Structure formats: C-alpha cells, structure tokens
Coordinates of C-alpha atoms in Angstrom, one line a residue:
M1 CA 0.0 0.0 0.0
D2 CA 3.0 2.3 0.6
K3 CA 3.9 2.3 -3.1
M4 CA 0.4 3.2 -4.3
P5 CA -0.2 6.6 -6.0
D6 CA -1.8 9.3 -4.1
E7 CA -5.0 9.0 -6.1
K8 CA -5.5 5.3 -5.1
L9 CA -4.8 6.1 -1.5
I10 CA -7.5 8.8 -1.6
E11 CA -9.9 6.3 -3.1
F12 CA -9.2 3.8 -0.4
Y13 CA -9.5 6.4 2.3
L14 CA -12.9 7.6 1.0
A15 CA -14.0 4.0 0.8
G16 CA -13.3 3.7 4.6
N17 CA -9.7 2.6 4.8
E18 CA -8.1 4.8 7.5
E19 CA -4.7 3.4 6.9
A20 CA -4.6 4.9 3.5
L21 CA -4.8 8.4 5.0
N22 CA -2.0 7.6 7.4
I23 CA 0.2 6.5 4.5
L24 CA -0.6 9.7 2.6
I25 CA 0.2 11.8 5.7
E26 CA 3.5 10.0 6.3
R27 CA 4.4 10.4 2.6
Y28 CA 4.2 14.2 2.9
F29 CA 4.7 15.0 6.5
R30 CA 8.5 15.7 6.5
H31 CA 8.2 17.7 3.3
V32 CA 5.4 19.9 4.7
Y33 CA 7.2 20.4 8.0
N34 CA 10.5 21.4 6.3
F35 CA 8.8 23.8 3.9
T36 CA 6.7 25.3 6.7
A37 CA 9.7 25.8 9.0
R38 CA 11.7 27.5 6.3
Y39 CA 8.8 29.6 5.1
I40 CA 7.9 31.0 8.5
G41 CA 11.3 30.8 10.1
N42 CA 10.3 29.1 13.3
A43 CA 10.7 25.4 13.9
K44 CA 8.4 25.2 16.9
E45 CA 5.5 27.0 15.1
A46 CA 6.1 24.9 12.0
E47 CA 5.1 21.8 14.1
D48 CA 1.8 23.3 14.9
L49 CA 1.2 24.6 11.3
T50 CA 2.1 21.2 9.9
Q51 CA -0.6 19.6 12.1
E52 CA -3.0 22.3 11.1
V53 CA -2.2 21.6 7.4
F54 CA -3.0 17.9 7.8
L55 CA -6.1 18.7 9.8
K56 CA -7.3 20.8 6.9
V57 CA -6.4 17.9 4.5
W58 CA -8.4 15.5 6.6
R59 CA -11.4 17.8 6.7
G60 CA -11.3 18.7 3.0
L61 CA -10.5 15.3 1.5
K62 CA -14.1 14.3 1.1
R63 CA -14.6 17.5 -1.0
F64 CA -11.4 17.1 -2.9
D65 CA -11.9 16.8 -6.7
Q66 CA -10.1 13.6 -7.6
K67 CA -9.7 14.7 -11.2
K68 CA -7.1 17.2 -9.9
N69 CA -3.6 16.7 -8.7
F70 CA -3.5 15.9 -4.9
K71 CA 0.1 17.2 -4.5
V72 CA -0.8 20.6 -6.0
W73 CA -3.9 20.8 -3.7
L74 CA -1.8 19.9 -0.7
W75 CA 0.8 22.5 -1.4
R76 CA -1.8 25.1 -1.9
I77 CA -3.1 24.3 1.6
V78 CA 0.5 24.4 3.0
R79 CA 1.2 27.8 1.4
N80 CA -2.1 29.3 2.4
T81 CA -1.7 28.1 5.9
C82 CA 1.7 29.7 6.1
V83 CA 0.5 33.0 4.6
D84 CA -2.4 33.1 7.0
Y85 CA -0.1 32.5 9.9
L86 CA 2.2 35.3 8.8
R87 CA -0.7 37.6 8.4
R88 CA -1.9 36.9 11.9
K89 CA 1.7 37.4 13.2
K90 CA 2.2 40.5 11.0
A91 CA 6.0 40.2 11.2
I92 CA 8.1 38.0 9.0
V93 CA 11.1 37.0 11.1
F94 CA 13.5 35.5 8.6
S95 CA 16.6 36.2 10.6
A96 CA 15.6 33.2 12.7
L97 CA 17.0 31.1 9.9
E98 CA 20.5 32.2 10.5
N99 CA 21.1 31.6 14.2
D100 CA 19.2 30.7 17.4
E101 CA 20.2 31.3 21.0
D102 CA 22.7 28.4 20.9
G103 CA 24.4 29.9 17.8
E104 CA 23.3 27.0 15.7
C105 CA 22.1 27.4 12.2
F106 CA 18.4 26.6 11.8
S107 CA 18.9 24.4 8.8
D108 CA 21.3 22.2 10.8
K109 CA 18.4 21.2 13.2
I110 CA 16.1 19.8 10.5
V111 CA 16.6 16.3 9.3
D112 CA 16.0 16.3 5.5
T113 CA 17.3 13.6 3.2
E114 CA 16.5 15.7 0.1
D115 CA 18.5 18.6 -1.1
S116 CA 17.1 21.8 0.1
I117 CA 17.7 25.2 -1.6
I118 CA 20.3 26.0 1.1
E119 CA 22.2 22.7 0.5
K120 CA 22.2 23.3 -3.3
I121 CA 23.7 26.7 -2.8
S122 CA 26.4 25.0 -0.8
K123 CA 28.1 26.1 2.4
D124 CA 27.3 28.3 5.4
E125 CA 28.5 31.6 4.1
L126 CA 26.4 31.4 0.9
A127 CA 23.5 30.0 2.9
K128 CA 23.5 33.1 5.2
E129 CA 23.7 35.4 2.2
M130 CA 20.8 33.5 0.5
A131 CA 18.7 33.7 3.6
G132 CA 19.3 37.5 3.6
Y133 CA 18.1 37.7 0.0
L134 CA 15.0 35.6 0.7
A135 CA 14.2 37.8 3.6
K136 CA 14.0 40.8 1.3
L137 CA 11.4 39.1 -0.9
S138 CA 7.7 39.3 -0.4
A139 CA 6.1 36.3 1.3
Q140 CA 4.5 35.3 -2.0
S141 CA 7.8 35.4 -3.9
R142 CA 9.6 33.6 -1.2
G143 CA 6.9 30.9 -1.3
V144 CA 7.3 30.4 -5.0
I145 CA 11.1 30.0 -4.7
L146 CA 10.8 27.6 -1.8
L147 CA 8.2 25.5 -3.6
R148 CA 10.1 25.5 -6.8
Y149 CA 13.6 24.8 -5.5
G150 CA 12.8 23.3 -2.1
Q151 CA 10.0 21.0 -3.2
Q152 CA 11.0 20.7 -6.9
M153 CA 7.5 21.6 -8.0
T154 CA 7.0 23.0 -11.5
F155 CA 5.8 26.5 -12.0
K156 CA 2.6 25.1 -13.4
E157 CA 2.0 23.1 -10.2
I158 CA 2.9 26.2 -8.1

C-alpha cells in the first residue's frame, strides 16, 4: 500500500480505509514540515502549522476533486496556511533562519534527506547570504522560490 499513487490512497480512504490516510500523511509530513519551517522561520511554530495543514487535508479530503492533482492541492493548503499564519503574526522574522540562542544554524536542526535550496547553494557563508536575499522578498515570492527549489514543483504546479 505504501507504493500506491496518491489517487489510489485517496480512493481507499474515501471507501473507509483509515490506513490509506495515514500513509498519505506519512508520505508528505516531512516535506510539509520542512517547507513550513523555512517559510515562517520558526521550527516550533512549524510543528503546529504542519498539524494544522493535515487537519485541513483530513477535513477537506471528502470534497477534494479527484480529477485534480493531490500534490498541488496539498501545497496550496500548505502555502495558504503559512501565509495566514504570517498575516496573523504580521511580522516576518526570517533572521531566525540564521542563528538561534545556541548559535546553531536553523537548517542544521532539520533532518532532511532531500537537497534543500540551502544545500544546493552549498556552504554556510552562501546560505546566510541567500537567507538574507530571501528575507528581502515578499512572502508570496519567497513561497514560490521555496516551492520551486525546495520541493521541486513545476511553475505550473505552483
């Protein structure tokens, strides 16, 4: 069941198989968390937002148009949840990506087996410079860049 495409898992879940939803969540959980943490710049808040995203997925799955791409639908929920959070917060703190109280780089604390935008750029000095550039972008532009290069989504999917 782990190897099934998203669409089949959704069919099974809607037919009453709860395990199918668990597999779907496990498939995307780490990606959603990593994106959310980078987008909002706060690992602890990202945990709550990741749970909020999957709660929205669970609530909305019965209304999901199965003719559409699940991954695109999911990332729209993720991005909108982050944007809503930032609107409520009204302050985008992107400097939190650079160092916390312990002097550790935020990206060093997240376990990610896929290359992130920071890893692709390379080492710490360039990563700090890139975080500075990202901080200067609007939340919308930053989201596009993180989805494109952090999640390898096409511009059409975004």
